[in-house]
Amino acid sequence: MVILETERLLFRAHETEDLEAYCAMETDPEVRRYVGGAPRPRDVAEKRFHDEMAANACNRLGLWAMVYKPEGSYIGRSGVYPDIDQDGKEIAGHGKLSFFIAPGYWGRGLATEAGRAFVRYGFVELQLKRIGATVQVGNAASVRVLEKLGFTLLRTETGEHRSFYHFELLPS
Ligand SMILES: CC(C)(COP(=O)(O)OP(=O)(O)OC[C@H]1O[C@@H](n2cnc3c(N)ncnc32)[C@H](O)[C@@H]1OP(=O)(O)O)[C@@H](O)C(=O)NCCC(=O)NCCS
């Protein structure tokens, strides 16, 4: 089932046939550079796919498979997932935006296109009151996408090994 469509992209639940493309991304050091730091071993990526992506298929707050319409190919995932408080409890009315795109498709405005669609989906369809985003310091492309979408930098969390920017967007 297609939940969202843009000019070049469509979003649907993950399917078994997405496994190879999903694992190719999760085992790629370039993709993982600012999200976890190290590539995932193949078996870990596979388990994650089965546990989290396929099982999450019916949750409207989650990450969706991203299909590049001109080629009909799986090129990543995006969506608004639940935001949690310090005790790990979901915060009602809050979501967090995320996007992962295969390197061959970087620099074509696709994360911005996906992000714009999910911001609208989050505020209009899901009636969220706030959408946040967390980005590792150094991930300039991701920061730029959030800037283009109108997100505001709230604070910088400085860690021993990695630091993170926390962004937010409120309904207009
Ligand atoms: C971050 C990511 C989603 C961006 O996807 P994308 O489709 O290339 O993004 P877009 O093309 O929509 O926009 C990228 C913007 O960043 C800019 N950019 C790219 N690399 C940059 C860099 N090193 N420094 C500054 N700006 C940069 C681009 O020029 C573009 O801005 P512009 O439209 O003003 O020219 C993609 O690189 C990715 O999936 N990375 C791996 C996973 C990841 O880090 N996800 C984000 C987790 S927070």
Short mmCIF file of N, CA and C and ligand atoms in Angstrom, two decimals:
data_model
loop_
_atom_site.label_atom_id
_atom_site.label_comp_id
_atom_site.label_asym_id
_atom_site.label_seq_id
_atom_site.Cartn_x
_atom_site.Cartn_y
_atom_site.Cartn_z
N MET A 1 0.84 -1.19 0.00
CA MET A 1 0.00 0.00 0.00
C MET A 1 0.88 1.26 0.00
N VAL A 2 0.61 2.15 -0.92
CA VAL A 2 1.36 3.40 -1.00
C VAL A 2 0.75 4.38 0.00
N ILE A 3 1.58 4.92 0.92
CA ILE A 3 1.01 5.85 1.90
C ILE A 3 1.24 7.30 1.50
N LEU A 4 2.21 7.52 0.62
CA LEU A 4 2.57 8.89 0.28
C LEU A 4 3.26 8.88 -1.08
N GLU A 5 3.02 9.91 -1.86
CA GLU A 5 3.65 9.98 -3.17
C GLU A 5 4.07 11.42 -3.43
N THR A 6 5.24 11.59 -4.04
CA THR A 6 5.69 12.92 -4.46
C THR A 6 5.99 12.83 -5.96
N GLU A 7 6.56 13.89 -6.51
CA GLU A 7 6.82 13.89 -7.95
C GLU A 7 7.69 12.70 -8.36
N ARG A 8 8.76 12.45 -7.59
CA ARG A 8 9.70 11.38 -8.01
C ARG A 8 9.71 10.16 -7.09
N LEU A 9 9.01 10.25 -5.97
CA LEU A 9 9.11 9.18 -4.97
C LEU A 9 7.74 8.64 -4.59
N LEU A 10 7.75 7.37 -4.20
CA LEU A 10 6.57 6.87 -3.48
C LEU A 10 7.05 6.12 -2.25
N PHE A 11 6.17 6.07 -1.26
CA PHE A 11 6.50 5.47 0.03
C PHE A 11 5.47 4.40 0.34
N ARG A 12 5.99 3.24 0.74
CA ARG A 12 5.14 2.10 1.07
C ARG A 12 5.82 1.32 2.18
N ALA A 13 5.10 0.33 2.73
CA ALA A 13 5.71 -0.53 3.74
C ALA A 13 6.86 -1.31 3.11
N HIS A 14 7.85 -1.67 3.94
CA HIS A 14 8.94 -2.50 3.43
C HIS A 14 8.42 -3.89 3.06
N GLU A 15 9.04 -4.45 2.02
CA GLU A 15 8.68 -5.79 1.56
C GLU A 15 9.94 -6.64 1.53
N THR A 16 9.77 -7.95 1.53
CA THR A 16 10.93 -8.86 1.56
C THR A 16 11.91 -8.54 0.44
N GLU A 17 11.41 -8.15 -0.70
CA GLU A 17 12.28 -7.88 -1.86
C GLU A 17 13.20 -6.67 -1.64
N ASP A 18 12.96 -5.87 -0.59
CA ASP A 18 13.80 -4.70 -0.29
C ASP A 18 15.06 -5.09 0.48
N LEU A 19 15.13 -6.33 0.91
CA LEU A 19 16.21 -6.75 1.83
C LEU A 19 17.61 -6.43 1.29
N GLU A 20 17.90 -6.79 0.04
CA GLU A 20 19.26 -6.60 -0.48
C GLU A 20 19.64 -5.12 -0.51
N ALA A 21 18.74 -4.31 -1.02
CA ALA A 21 19.03 -2.87 -1.12
C ALA A 21 19.16 -2.25 0.27
N TYR A 22 18.32 -2.71 1.19
CA TYR A 22 18.38 -2.21 2.58
C TYR A 22 19.74 -2.58 3.18
N CYS A 23 20.14 -3.83 3.04
CA CYS A 23 21.41 -4.28 3.64
C CYS A 23 22.60 -3.61 2.97
N ALA A 24 22.51 -3.36 1.67
CA ALA A 24 23.61 -2.67 0.98
C ALA A 24 23.86 -1.32 1.63
N MET A 25 22.79 -0.64 2.02
CA MET A 25 22.94 0.66 2.67
C MET A 25 23.50 0.52 4.09
N GLU A 26 22.96 -0.42 4.84
CA GLU A 26 23.35 -0.57 6.25
C GLU A 26 24.80 -1.06 6.41
N THR A 27 25.33 -1.70 5.37
CA THR A 27 26.71 -2.21 5.44
C THR A 27 27.69 -1.26 4.74
N ASP A 28 27.19 -0.10 4.32
CA ASP A 28 28.01 0.88 3.58
C ASP A 28 28.58 1.92 4.56
N PRO A 29 29.91 2.03 4.67
CA PRO A 29 30.51 2.99 5.61
C PRO A 29 30.10 4.43 5.33
N GLU A 30 29.88 4.79 4.07
CA GLU A 30 29.49 6.17 3.73
C GLU A 30 28.10 6.50 4.29
N VAL A 31 27.19 5.55 4.15
CA VAL A 31 25.83 5.77 4.65
C VAL A 31 25.85 5.87 6.18
N ARG A 32 26.68 5.04 6.81
CA ARG A 32 26.69 4.92 8.27
C ARG A 32 27.60 5.94 8.95
N ARG A 33 28.29 6.73 8.14
CA ARG A 33 29.30 7.64 8.69
C ARG A 33 28.79 8.50 9.85
N TYR A 34 27.62 9.08 9.68
CA TYR A 34 27.06 9.96 10.72
C TYR A 34 25.85 9.35 11.41
N VAL A 35 25.60 8.08 11.16
CA VAL A 35 24.49 7.40 11.86
C VAL A 35 25.02 6.09 12.42
N GLY A 36 25.61 6.19 13.57
CA GLY A 36 26.17 5.01 14.21
C GLY A 36 27.67 4.90 14.02
N GLY A 37 28.18 5.46 12.94
CA GLY A 37 29.63 5.53 12.75
C GLY A 37 30.22 4.37 11.97
N ALA A 38 29.82 3.16 12.28
CA ALA A 38 30.43 2.01 11.61
C ALA A 38 29.38 1.25 10.81
N PRO A 39 29.79 0.64 9.70
CA PRO A 39 28.82 -0.18 8.95
C PRO A 39 28.35 -1.34 9.81
N ARG A 40 27.09 -1.73 9.63
CA ARG A 40 26.59 -2.89 10.37
C ARG A 40 27.05 -4.16 9.67
N PRO A 41 27.43 -5.19 10.43
CA PRO A 41 27.67 -6.49 9.79
C PRO A 41 26.40 -6.96 9.08
N ARG A 42 26.58 -7.73 8.02
CA ARG A 42 25.43 -8.16 7.21
C ARG A 42 24.35 -8.87 8.05
N ASP A 43 24.76 -9.76 8.94
CA ASP A 43 23.74 -10.50 9.70
C ASP A 43 22.95 -9.57 10.63
N VAL A 44 23.63 -8.55 11.15
CA VAL A 44 22.94 -7.59 12.02
C VAL A 44 21.95 -6.75 11.20
N ALA A 45 22.40 -6.36 10.00
CA ALA A 45 21.52 -5.57 9.12
C ALA A 45 20.28 -6.37 8.76
N GLU A 46 20.48 -7.64 8.44
CA GLU A 46 19.35 -8.50 8.07
C GLU A 46 18.36 -8.65 9.21
N LYS A 47 18.90 -8.87 10.40
CA LYS A 47 18.03 -9.05 11.57
C LYS A 47 17.23 -7.77 11.81
N ARG A 48 17.92 -6.65 11.66
CA ARG A 48 17.26 -5.36 11.87
C ARG A 48 16.13 -5.17 10.86
N PHE A 49 16.41 -5.54 9.61
CA PHE A 49 15.38 -5.42 8.58
C PHE A 49 14.14 -6.21 8.99
N HIS A 50 14.36 -7.47 9.36
CA HIS A 50 13.22 -8.33 9.69
C HIS A 50 12.51 -7.85 10.96
N ASP A 51 13.30 -7.50 11.98
CA ASP A 51 12.70 -7.13 13.26
C ASP A 51 11.97 -5.79 13.18
N GLU A 52 12.64 -4.81 12.63
CA GLU A 52 12.12 -3.45 12.76
C GLU A 52 11.37 -2.95 11.54
N MET A 53 11.86 -3.26 10.35
CA MET A 53 11.24 -2.67 9.18
C MET A 53 10.00 -3.44 8.75
N ALA A 54 10.15 -4.73 8.53
CA ALA A 54 9.00 -5.51 8.08
C ALA A 54 7.93 -5.55 9.17
N ALA A 55 8.34 -5.74 10.42
CA ALA A 55 7.38 -5.84 11.52
C ALA A 55 6.66 -4.52 11.75
N ASN A 56 7.29 -3.44 11.34
CA ASN A 56 6.75 -2.10 11.59
C ASN A 56 5.81 -1.64 10.47
N ALA A 57 5.50 -2.58 9.58
CA ALA A 57 4.83 -2.21 8.34
C ALA A 57 3.53 -1.44 8.52
N CYS A 58 2.81 -1.73 9.59
CA CYS A 58 1.48 -1.11 9.72
C CYS A 58 1.46 0.10 10.66
N ASN A 59 2.62 0.47 11.20
CA ASN A 59 2.67 1.59 12.13
C ASN A 59 2.79 2.89 11.33
N ARG A 60 1.83 3.76 11.49
CA ARG A 60 1.87 4.99 10.69
C ARG A 60 3.01 5.90 11.11
N LEU A 61 3.44 5.80 12.39
CA LEU A 61 4.62 6.54 12.84
C LEU A 61 5.81 5.60 12.69
N GLY A 62 6.58 5.78 11.66
CA GLY A 62 7.72 4.88 11.43
C GLY A 62 8.40 5.23 10.12
N LEU A 63 9.37 4.42 9.74
CA LEU A 63 10.10 4.69 8.50
C LEU A 63 9.56 3.81 7.38
N TRP A 64 9.36 4.42 6.23
CA TRP A 64 8.74 3.75 5.08
C TRP A 64 9.77 3.52 3.98
N ALA A 65 9.54 2.48 3.22
CA ALA A 65 10.40 2.21 2.06
C ALA A 65 10.20 3.32 1.04
N MET A 66 11.33 3.79 0.49
CA MET A 66 11.31 4.88 -0.50
C MET A 66 11.63 4.30 -1.87
N VAL A 67 10.70 4.47 -2.80
CA VAL A 67 10.89 3.94 -4.15
C VAL A 67 11.06 5.12 -5.12
N TYR A 68 12.12 5.03 -5.93
CA TYR A 68 12.39 6.07 -6.93
C TYR A 68 11.56 5.75 -8.17
N LYS A 69 10.51 6.54 -8.40
CA LYS A 69 9.51 6.18 -9.40
C LYS A 69 10.07 6.00 -10.82
N PRO A 70 11.03 6.87 -11.27
CA PRO A 70 11.50 6.68 -12.66
C PRO A 70 12.11 5.30 -12.89
N GLU A 71 12.62 4.66 -11.84
CA GLU A 71 13.25 3.34 -12.00
C GLU A 71 12.50 2.22 -11.30
N GLY A 72 11.53 2.57 -10.48
CA GLY A 72 10.81 1.56 -9.71
C GLY A 72 11.69 0.86 -8.70
N SER A 73 12.77 1.55 -8.24
CA SER A 73 13.72 0.88 -7.36
C SER A 73 13.69 1.43 -5.94
N TYR A 74 14.00 0.54 -4.99
CA TYR A 74 14.11 0.91 -3.58
C TYR A 74 15.40 1.70 -3.39
N ILE A 75 15.31 2.93 -2.88
CA ILE A 75 16.53 3.73 -2.72
C ILE A 75 16.71 4.24 -1.30
N GLY A 76 15.95 3.73 -0.34
CA GLY A 76 16.16 4.17 1.04
C GLY A 76 14.88 4.15 1.83
N ARG A 77 14.89 4.93 2.89
CA ARG A 77 13.70 4.98 3.75
C ARG A 77 13.59 6.35 4.40
N SER A 78 12.38 6.71 4.75
CA SER A 78 12.14 8.00 5.39
C SER A 78 10.81 7.93 6.12
N GLY A 79 10.62 8.87 7.03
CA GLY A 79 9.37 8.92 7.74
C GLY A 79 9.51 9.71 9.02
N VAL A 80 8.43 9.73 9.76
CA VAL A 80 8.40 10.37 11.08
C VAL A 80 8.16 9.26 12.09
N TYR A 81 9.11 9.09 12.99
CA TYR A 81 9.01 8.01 13.97
C TYR A 81 8.70 8.60 15.36
N PRO A 82 8.25 7.76 16.31
CA PRO A 82 7.87 8.29 17.61
C PRO A 82 9.03 8.96 18.34
N ASP A 83 8.75 10.06 19.00
CA ASP A 83 9.75 10.73 19.84
C ASP A 83 9.56 10.19 21.26
N ILE A 84 10.64 10.03 21.98
CA ILE A 84 10.52 9.47 23.33
C ILE A 84 11.13 10.42 24.37
N ASP A 85 10.63 10.33 25.60
CA ASP A 85 11.18 11.18 26.67
C ASP A 85 12.36 10.46 27.33
N GLN A 86 12.88 11.06 28.39
CA GLN A 86 14.07 10.51 29.05
C GLN A 86 13.83 9.12 29.65
N ASP A 87 12.56 8.81 29.91
CA ASP A 87 12.25 7.48 30.47
C ASP A 87 11.91 6.46 29.38
N GLY A 88 12.06 6.88 28.11
CA GLY A 88 11.80 5.97 27.01
C GLY A 88 10.33 5.87 26.64
N LYS A 89 9.50 6.79 27.18
CA LYS A 89 8.06 6.74 26.86
C LYS A 89 7.77 7.65 25.66
N GLU A 90 6.90 7.16 24.79
CA GLU A 90 6.52 7.96 23.62
C GLU A 90 5.86 9.26 24.04
N ILE A 91 6.24 10.35 23.38
CA ILE A 91 5.63 11.65 23.69
C ILE A 91 4.47 11.86 22.71
N ALA A 92 3.26 11.91 23.24
CA ALA A 92 2.08 12.08 22.39
C ALA A 92 2.17 13.38 21.60
N GLY A 93 1.86 13.31 20.32
CA GLY A 93 1.85 14.52 19.49
C GLY A 93 3.21 14.95 18.98
N HIS A 94 4.25 14.21 19.33
CA HIS A 94 5.59 14.54 18.86
C HIS A 94 6.11 13.43 17.93
N GLY A 95 6.85 13.82 16.90
CA GLY A 95 7.49 12.83 16.04
C GLY A 95 8.89 13.29 15.68
N LYS A 96 9.68 12.40 15.09
CA LYS A 96 11.02 12.77 14.64
C LYS A 96 11.21 12.36 13.19
N LEU A 97 11.73 13.30 12.41
CA LEU A 97 11.92 13.06 10.98
C LEU A 97 13.26 12.38 10.73
N SER A 98 13.27 11.44 9.78
CA SER A 98 14.53 10.78 9.44
C SER A 98 14.53 10.41 7.96
N PHE A 99 15.73 10.39 7.37
CA PHE A 99 15.84 9.98 5.96
C PHE A 99 17.18 9.31 5.72
N PHE A 100 17.13 8.25 4.94
CA PHE A 100 18.33 7.50 4.55
C PHE A 100 18.21 7.23 3.05
N ILE A 101 19.21 7.70 2.30
CA ILE A 101 19.14 7.56 0.84
C ILE A 101 20.41 6.88 0.34
N ALA A 102 20.27 5.99 -0.61
CA ALA A 102 21.44 5.27 -1.16
C ALA A 102 22.37 6.27 -1.85
N PRO A 103 23.69 6.12 -1.64
CA PRO A 103 24.65 7.12 -2.14
C PRO A 103 24.52 7.46 -3.63
N GLY A 104 24.14 6.51 -4.46
CA GLY A 104 24.00 6.79 -5.89
C GLY A 104 22.93 7.83 -6.20
N TYR A 105 22.11 8.15 -5.19
CA TYR A 105 20.99 9.08 -5.41
C TYR A 105 21.16 10.37 -4.60
N TRP A 106 22.30 10.56 -3.98
CA TRP A 106 22.55 11.78 -3.21
C TRP A 106 22.67 12.98 -4.15
N GLY A 107 22.35 14.13 -3.61
CA GLY A 107 22.57 15.39 -4.32
C GLY A 107 21.54 15.69 -5.41
N ARG A 108 20.40 15.00 -5.38
CA ARG A 108 19.36 15.26 -6.38
C ARG A 108 18.12 15.89 -5.74
N GLY A 109 18.25 16.28 -4.48
CA GLY A 109 17.10 16.90 -3.80
C GLY A 109 16.07 15.90 -3.30
N LEU A 110 16.44 14.61 -3.26
CA LEU A 110 15.44 13.59 -2.90
C LEU A 110 15.14 13.57 -1.40
N ALA A 111 16.14 13.80 -0.54
CA ALA A 111 15.87 13.85 0.89
C ALA A 111 14.97 15.05 1.20
N THR A 112 15.21 16.14 0.52
CA THR A 112 14.38 17.33 0.73
C THR A 112 12.94 17.04 0.28
N GLU A 113 12.81 16.37 -0.85
CA GLU A 113 11.47 16.01 -1.37
C GLU A 113 10.75 15.08 -0.39
N ALA A 114 11.50 14.09 0.11
CA ALA A 114 10.90 13.14 1.07
C ALA A 114 10.55 13.87 2.37
N GLY A 115 11.49 14.66 2.86
CA GLY A 115 11.27 15.36 4.13
C GLY A 115 10.08 16.30 4.07
N ARG A 116 9.96 17.00 2.95
CA ARG A 116 8.84 17.94 2.80
C ARG A 116 7.51 17.19 2.86
N ALA A 117 7.47 16.03 2.20
CA ALA A 117 6.23 15.24 2.17
C ALA A 117 5.90 14.71 3.57
N PHE A 118 6.93 14.27 4.31
CA PHE A 118 6.64 13.70 5.64
C PHE A 118 6.35 14.77 6.69
N VAL A 119 6.89 15.95 6.50
CA VAL A 119 6.52 17.05 7.41
C VAL A 119 5.02 17.34 7.25
N ARG A 120 4.59 17.40 6.03
CA ARG A 120 3.17 17.64 5.76
C ARG A 120 2.32 16.48 6.31
N TYR A 121 2.75 15.28 6.03
CA TYR A 121 2.05 14.08 6.51
C TYR A 121 1.95 14.10 8.04
N GLY A 122 3.06 14.46 8.69
CA GLY A 122 3.10 14.49 10.16
C GLY A 122 2.14 15.51 10.74
N PHE A 123 2.14 16.70 10.16
CA PHE A 123 1.29 17.75 10.72
C PHE A 123 -0.18 17.60 10.30
N VAL A 124 -0.41 17.21 9.05
CA VAL A 124 -1.79 17.17 8.54
C VAL A 124 -2.46 15.83 8.84
N GLU A 125 -1.81 14.73 8.43
CA GLU A 125 -2.45 13.41 8.61
C GLU A 125 -2.37 12.93 10.06
N LEU A 126 -1.18 13.08 10.67
CA LEU A 126 -0.99 12.55 12.03
C LEU A 126 -1.30 13.59 13.10
N GLN A 127 -1.55 14.83 12.66
CA GLN A 127 -1.92 15.91 13.60
C GLN A 127 -0.86 16.13 14.69
N LEU A 128 0.41 15.98 14.31
CA LEU A 128 1.48 16.20 15.29
C LEU A 128 1.57 17.68 15.65
N LYS A 129 2.07 17.93 16.86
CA LYS A 129 2.23 19.31 17.33
C LYS A 129 3.69 19.76 17.21
N ARG A 130 4.57 18.78 16.97
CA ARG A 130 6.00 19.10 16.88
C ARG A 130 6.70 17.96 16.15
N ILE A 131 7.63 18.34 15.24
CA ILE A 131 8.49 17.33 14.61
C ILE A 131 9.93 17.72 14.90
N GLY A 132 10.67 16.81 15.48
CA GLY A 132 12.08 17.06 15.79
C GLY A 132 12.98 16.32 14.82
N ALA A 133 14.27 16.58 14.94
CA ALA A 133 15.27 15.84 14.15
C ALA A 133 16.60 15.94 14.89
N THR A 134 17.31 14.84 14.95
CA THR A 134 18.63 14.82 15.59
C THR A 134 19.67 14.46 14.53
N VAL A 135 20.72 15.27 14.45
CA VAL A 135 21.74 15.09 13.42
C VAL A 135 23.12 15.14 14.05
N GLN A 136 23.96 14.20 13.70
CA GLN A 136 25.33 14.24 14.23
C GLN A 136 26.07 15.44 13.64
N VAL A 137 26.80 16.14 14.51
CA VAL A 137 27.61 17.27 14.04
C VAL A 137 28.59 16.76 12.97
N GLY A 138 28.63 17.46 11.86
CA GLY A 138 29.47 17.04 10.73
C GLY A 138 28.64 16.58 9.54
N ASN A 139 27.39 16.19 9.80
CA ASN A 139 26.53 15.71 8.72
C ASN A 139 25.91 16.92 8.01
N ALA A 140 26.76 17.59 7.23
CA ALA A 140 26.36 18.87 6.62
C ALA A 140 25.18 18.72 5.66
N ALA A 141 25.14 17.61 4.94
CA ALA A 141 24.04 17.42 3.98
C ALA A 141 22.70 17.34 4.71
N SER A 142 22.69 16.61 5.82
CA SER A 142 21.47 16.45 6.58
C SER A 142 21.04 17.79 7.20
N VAL A 143 22.00 18.52 7.73
CA VAL A 143 21.69 19.84 8.30
C VAL A 143 21.09 20.75 7.22
N ARG A 144 21.68 20.68 6.05
CA ARG A 144 21.18 21.53 4.94
C ARG A 144 19.74 21.17 4.57
N VAL A 145 19.46 19.87 4.54
CA VAL A 145 18.09 19.44 4.22
C VAL A 145 17.11 20.02 5.25
N LEU A 146 17.47 19.92 6.54
CA LEU A 146 16.58 20.42 7.59
C LEU A 146 16.40 21.93 7.47
N GLU A 147 17.48 22.63 7.13
CA GLU A 147 17.37 24.08 6.93
C GLU A 147 16.40 24.38 5.80
N LYS A 148 16.51 23.62 4.71
CA LYS A 148 15.63 23.86 3.57
C LYS A 148 14.16 23.60 3.93
N LEU A 149 13.96 22.69 4.90
CA LEU A 149 12.59 22.36 5.31
C LEU A 149 12.06 23.33 6.37
N GLY A 150 12.91 24.23 6.84
CA GLY A 150 12.46 25.24 7.80
C GLY A 150 12.67 24.88 9.26
N PHE A 151 13.42 23.81 9.54
CA PHE A 151 13.69 23.43 10.93
C PHE A 151 14.59 24.47 11.60
N THR A 152 14.42 24.58 12.93
CA THR A 152 15.21 25.50 13.73
C THR A 152 16.14 24.71 14.66
N LEU A 153 17.39 25.16 14.77
CA LEU A 153 18.33 24.52 15.69
C LEU A 153 17.99 24.93 17.12
N LEU A 154 17.70 23.90 17.97
CA LEU A 154 17.36 24.17 19.37
C LEU A 154 18.58 24.20 20.25
N ARG A 155 19.43 23.16 20.11
CA ARG A 155 20.61 23.06 20.97
C ARG A 155 21.59 22.08 20.38
N THR A 156 22.83 22.16 20.88
CA THR A 156 23.86 21.20 20.48
C THR A 156 24.25 20.40 21.70
N GLU A 157 24.19 19.10 21.56
CA GLU A 157 24.53 18.19 22.66
C GLU A 157 25.96 17.71 22.41
N THR A 158 26.86 18.08 23.32
CA THR A 158 28.26 17.74 23.11
C THR A 158 28.62 16.47 23.86
N GLY A 159 29.06 15.47 23.11
CA GLY A 159 29.44 14.20 23.72
C GLY A 159 30.94 14.01 23.65
N GLU A 160 31.42 12.96 24.31
CA GLU A 160 32.85 12.70 24.34
C GLU A 160 33.37 12.32 22.96
N HIS A 161 32.59 11.48 22.27
CA HIS A 161 33.03 11.00 20.95
C HIS A 161 32.26 11.64 19.80
N ARG A 162 31.00 11.94 20.04
CA ARG A 162 30.16 12.53 18.99
C ARG A 162 29.29 13.61 19.60
N SER A 163 28.97 14.59 18.79
CA SER A 163 28.05 15.64 19.23
C SER A 163 26.86 15.67 18.28
N PHE A 164 25.74 16.17 18.79
CA PHE A 164 24.50 16.13 18.00
C PHE A 164 23.79 17.47 18.04
N TYR A 165 23.20 17.82 16.89
CA TYR A 165 22.31 18.96 16.81
C TYR A 165 20.88 18.46 17.01
N HIS A 166 20.12 19.22 17.78
CA HIS A 166 18.69 18.91 17.94
C HIS A 166 17.89 20.03 17.28
N PHE A 167 17.10 19.64 16.29
CA PHE A 167 16.28 20.59 15.53
C PHE A 167 14.80 20.36 15.84
N GLU A 168 14.00 21.39 15.57
CA GLU A 168 12.55 21.19 15.66
C GLU A 168 11.81 22.03 14.62
N LEU A 169 10.62 21.56 14.32
CA LEU A 169 9.72 22.29 13.42
C LEU A 169 8.34 22.24 14.05
N LEU A 170 7.68 23.39 14.07
CA LEU A 170 6.30 23.47 14.59
C LEU A 170 5.34 23.70 13.44
N PRO A 171 4.08 23.35 13.60
CA PRO A 171 3.13 23.56 12.50
C PRO A 171 3.07 25.04 12.13
N SER A 172 2.93 25.34 10.84
CA SER A 172 2.91 26.75 10.44
C SER A 172 1.49 27.31 10.54
C1 LIG B 1 21.78 13.19 4.41
C2 LIG B 1 21.13 12.63 3.17
C3 LIG B 1 19.76 12.07 3.53
C4 LIG B 1 20.96 13.78 2.14
O1 LIG B 1 20.26 13.26 1.02
P1 LIG B 1 20.23 14.02 -0.38
O2 LIG B 1 19.12 13.43 -1.17
O3 LIG B 1 21.58 14.04 -0.98
O4 LIG B 1 19.82 15.50 0.08
P2 LIG B 1 19.33 16.71 -0.88
O5 LIG B 1 19.88 16.49 -2.25
O6 LIG B 1 17.85 16.85 -0.73
O7 LIG B 1 19.99 17.98 -0.19
C5 LIG B 1 21.34 17.95 0.22
C6 LIG B 1 21.82 19.36 0.45
O8 LIG B 1 23.02 19.32 1.19
C7 LIG B 1 24.07 19.95 0.46
N1 LIG B 1 25.29 19.27 0.79
C8 LIG B 1 25.67 18.02 0.48
N2 LIG B 1 26.87 17.74 0.99
C9 LIG B 1 27.26 18.85 1.67
C10 LIG B 1 28.42 19.19 2.40
N3 LIG B 1 29.42 18.32 2.58
N4 LIG B 1 28.50 20.44 2.94
C11 LIG B 1 27.48 21.32 2.80
N5 LIG B 1 26.36 21.05 2.08
C12 LIG B 1 26.26 19.82 1.54
C13 LIG B 1 23.65 19.84 -0.98
O9 LIG B 1 24.30 20.78 -1.80
C14 LIG B 1 22.15 20.10 -0.85
O10 LIG B 1 21.87 21.46 -0.60
P3 LIG B 1 21.38 22.45 -1.79
O11 LIG B 1 20.10 21.90 -2.32
O12 LIG B 1 21.23 23.77 -1.10
O13 LIG B 1 22.47 22.45 -2.84
C15 LIG B 1 21.99 11.52 2.51
O14 LIG B 1 23.28 12.01 2.34
C16 LIG B 1 22.04 10.23 3.34
O15 LIG B 1 21.14 9.39 3.26
N6 LIG B 1 23.12 10.07 4.14
C17 LIG B 1 23.33 8.85 4.94
C18 LIG B 1 22.30 8.67 6.06
C19 LIG B 1 22.15 9.93 6.89
O16 LIG B 1 23.12 10.54 7.30
N7 LIG B 1 20.88 10.28 7.12
C20 LIG B 1 20.55 11.44 7.91
C21 LIG B 1 20.41 11.07 9.34
S1 LIG B 1 20.10 12.52 10.33
#
